[in-house]
Amino acid sequence: MKHSRLQAKLIFRQCAILLGIGLIFSLSLNSYLRAIMETEVQDKTRLIFSNVLAVQTYVRDTLRPTMYDNLASNSFVIEAMSTSFVTRTVMSDLNTAHDQFTYRRVAFNPRNPQFTPSELEREYIQFFRDHPALESLGQFRKINGEEYYVAAKPAVFEESCMLCHGRPEDAPAVLLARYGSVNGFGRAVGEVGGLDMVTMPVDREAASIRRVTIIFVLVFTCGTLLILGLNHFFFDRIVVQNIGRLASILRSRFPEEADKTLGRRPRFGDEIDVMVANVERFADHLRDARAQLADYAANLEIKVQERTHKLLEEANARQADVRLFVDMLDLFTEGQGRRRLLEQAMEAMAARFEARVVTFLCFANLNRYVWPPDAAPLILSPEDQRTLLGGEGVFRESRAEVPVRAADSIRGALILGWNAPRDLPLQEREVLTAVSSQLGIALENLEALENLVSQKTLLESIFEGIADPLFLLDQDGEVIHANTSAHRLLDGLADSGDPARILGLPALSREARFEGGDPFREETLLPDGRSLTLYAYPLHALEQRGRSIVYARDDTREKAMLARLQQGEKALAVGKMAAGLAHEINNPLGVILCYARLLWNDGKNENADDLSIIIRHTLQARKVLQDLMRFARPKPAALRALDLIEAVRFIARVFQVRAAALDVDIVTDLPADLPLVRGNTDAVEQVLTNVMINALDALEESGLRRPGNITISARHLPERGEVRLVVRDNGPGIPEENLQRIFDPFFSTKEVGKGTGLGLAVVYGLVRDMGGRVDAESRDGAVLTIHLRVAGAEEQKDSHATDDRE
């Protein structure tokens, strides 16, 4: 059978391709089987280590504690209590022939010399010491010419191992008797002293893989030969014979051309090359025929070129129109100012229509814009203006006038002028009218945008100008916008956590949506003690639905002022009652005291003890009345400038003896430049006396072991025009529930009979009468702050004059 050149080429290339595919498949199969073998070996190794760990865990956690419980305290059974001994014995019994795997547990300086690590095992132990984070290692290695899979895990000594591997003197006697006191000791907790190693032969599996791969190669080779044979048979029937038929068809259809072009076989090449050469010669013949036809069509081509030139000119004009519209659109989207927009638009139209000058006349304010800027503007006649206001354009030989329309109104006129007469075609007039309409729409949009920006700027100014914090929240309570005061508030709360959660903004947003459209009000207390009242106003616009405005007002001072006002009103009412009550009761008490002392008769009366009780309680009642009189008395007759430093030091000296008896230090912190204050000396001393008594009583009753301390400090606050006097103790402090009541008359936390509850009420009244105020708080003890006004210049002058006369 004769083979064609094309067929030989095809067979050779198919053979190369199939051999390449076979090689790839063979290598892939070998790699796949190798990967399966490695996976199985690794799984077996992990199973072996799992058994090893299970045995060690059972010995360590179950068997060893049980043996300790049943044996004497110094007994030790190596065969049942040593994890190494039990593990080696069990794993050796599992594979005595060592045909599946070899298990070894070795260590440096072992008790049994047969468990001394080999060179390979030493290498692995050193590797685990260098990489303490690794818990296991598995590798395929060649040992004595055979391939093995070697897996190892480090043996790390734990606290429970130190009995047998720590110090020899702590080890069981049976262990020392069997192995001595030298080997196997001196270990430390966490030390990698050995390892568990499993060695598994894989030569048989590797040989099986090679056999399977060889079989696959043989099968693939046979399949390749079969495919090549089939290809040879069908290629000859389908391709070679059809190529011959194609040549016969050409000869039958074009006999003259075929005689000239076909039948000449190239020296080199296959059937396809022969066919290509014949087609090339046939194409050359057709080319010659085409050249002859071209001569006949020469005149027709000239006419076509002329028509094409006209069409090209029209296309260029339309292209210029499209470019003009694109340029105008770019100008409209750049967001420039009115003048800049008009200048660039007129420049673009002048370039498109080749105009000498372009003028825009605004009908609203009669302003004119001209391009180029140094040209004289074109004037619009009244008749033309009326025509343009009617929506019609005016076109003359040397100028064109079109209305600039926006919506339903005419905003102005666009006037183009030429040096020479020019009659615009209808299509260009339509383009000019359309461009002017686009310019009118752009001017209207620009004006609307400017109004929108102006309104936005105004609203932002109002929003930022509000002194109190103001928030705009979305439907989830997240802050969309906030003014400057709100940002300061959020920044101040950032150190205490999430500011929005502290203020309760998400809850306010939810409540505002469910309040039926009415504003929602909520009060909150900030971590720094400030009080805020927040008002949430829901937004009902469709695009704003779910959003809300939250307004926060700091009412800390208002609440403090209201509390002081209530305290003052309460003190005034109680004072009026106390004044009348003291006047009515004081006289009967005087009579009772007088007669009781007469009957007591210096203790000679037989009822002297009873009379002493009556006298003592009568004196106590008179003291209460005196405190009431002090609380309810009118303002001091004379307020003058006084030296607060002198008054404080005097009171500190008065109470120094009692303080020393109670192991309490009285410390004063008074700056030398403290200004004089406006007050009354007796009143200030009485205020300090009551405060010191309360502080000493609190330290005495608390029974705290720490040394007591009372600090009296003063600071000048020039911005407020006052002096702040602070009395602080390190006692138990004031309970939160009592802070609002300590200035109430008759309120006392002392035991019955030890206090009247009027001390701080008197302090409150005296400070108020001197034009000051007093506050109390609990901060590592009780803190009482007294604010006194700084004396004026006239009062200080009068005070110096009085001191000079004295």
PDB file of N, CA and C in Angstrom, residues 361-368 385:
ATOM      1  N   LEU A 361     -27.135  87.806  25.139  1.00  0.00           N
ATOM      2  CA  LEU A 361     -27.894  88.874  25.787  1.00  0.00           C
ATOM      3  C   LEU A 361     -28.898  88.240  26.735  1.00  0.00           C
ATOM      4  N   CYS A 362     -28.791  88.611  28.015  1.00  0.00           N
ATOM      5  CA  CYS A 362     -29.732  88.097  29.031  1.00  0.00           C
ATOM      6  C   CYS A 362     -30.931  89.047  29.085  1.00  0.00           C
ATOM      7  N   PHE A 363     -32.145  88.529  28.849  1.00  0.00           N
ATOM      8  CA  PHE A 363     -33.343  89.361  28.873  1.00  0.00           C
ATOM      9  C   PHE A 363     -33.742  89.775  30.289  1.00  0.00           C
ATOM     10  N   ALA A 364     -33.305  89.034  31.313  1.00  0.00           N
ATOM     11  CA  ALA A 364     -33.717  89.342  32.689  1.00  0.00           C
ATOM     12  C   ALA A 364     -33.022  90.593  33.204  1.00  0.00           C
ATOM     13  N   ASN A 365     -31.700  90.710  33.009  1.00  0.00           N
ATOM     14  CA  ASN A 365     -30.959  91.867  33.535  1.00  0.00           C
ATOM     15  C   ASN A 365     -30.243  92.658  32.448  1.00  0.00           C
ATOM     16  N   LEU A 366     -30.473  92.284  31.147  1.00  0.00           N
ATOM     17  CA  LEU A 366     -29.878  92.970  29.992  1.00  0.00           C
ATOM     18  C   LEU A 366     -28.358  92.966  30.019  1.00  0.00           C
ATOM     19  N   ASN A 367     -27.758  91.991  30.727  1.00  0.00           N
ATOM     20  CA  ASN A 367     -26.299  91.850  30.701  1.00  0.00           C
ATOM     21  C   ASN A 367     -25.880  91.198  29.391  1.00  0.00           C
ATOM     22  N   ARG A 368     -24.714  91.647  28.876  1.00  0.00           N
ATOM     23  CA  ARG A 368     -24.189  91.107  27.620  1.00  0.00           C
ATOM     24  C   ARG A 368     -22.850  90.433  27.880  1.00  0.00           C
ATOM     25  N   GLN A 385     -35.856  91.385  18.908  1.00  0.00           N
ATOM     26  CA  GLN A 385     -36.063  90.917  20.274  1.00  0.00           C
ATOM     27  C   GLN A 385     -37.477  90.367  20.451  1.00  0.00           C
TER      28      GLN A 385
END
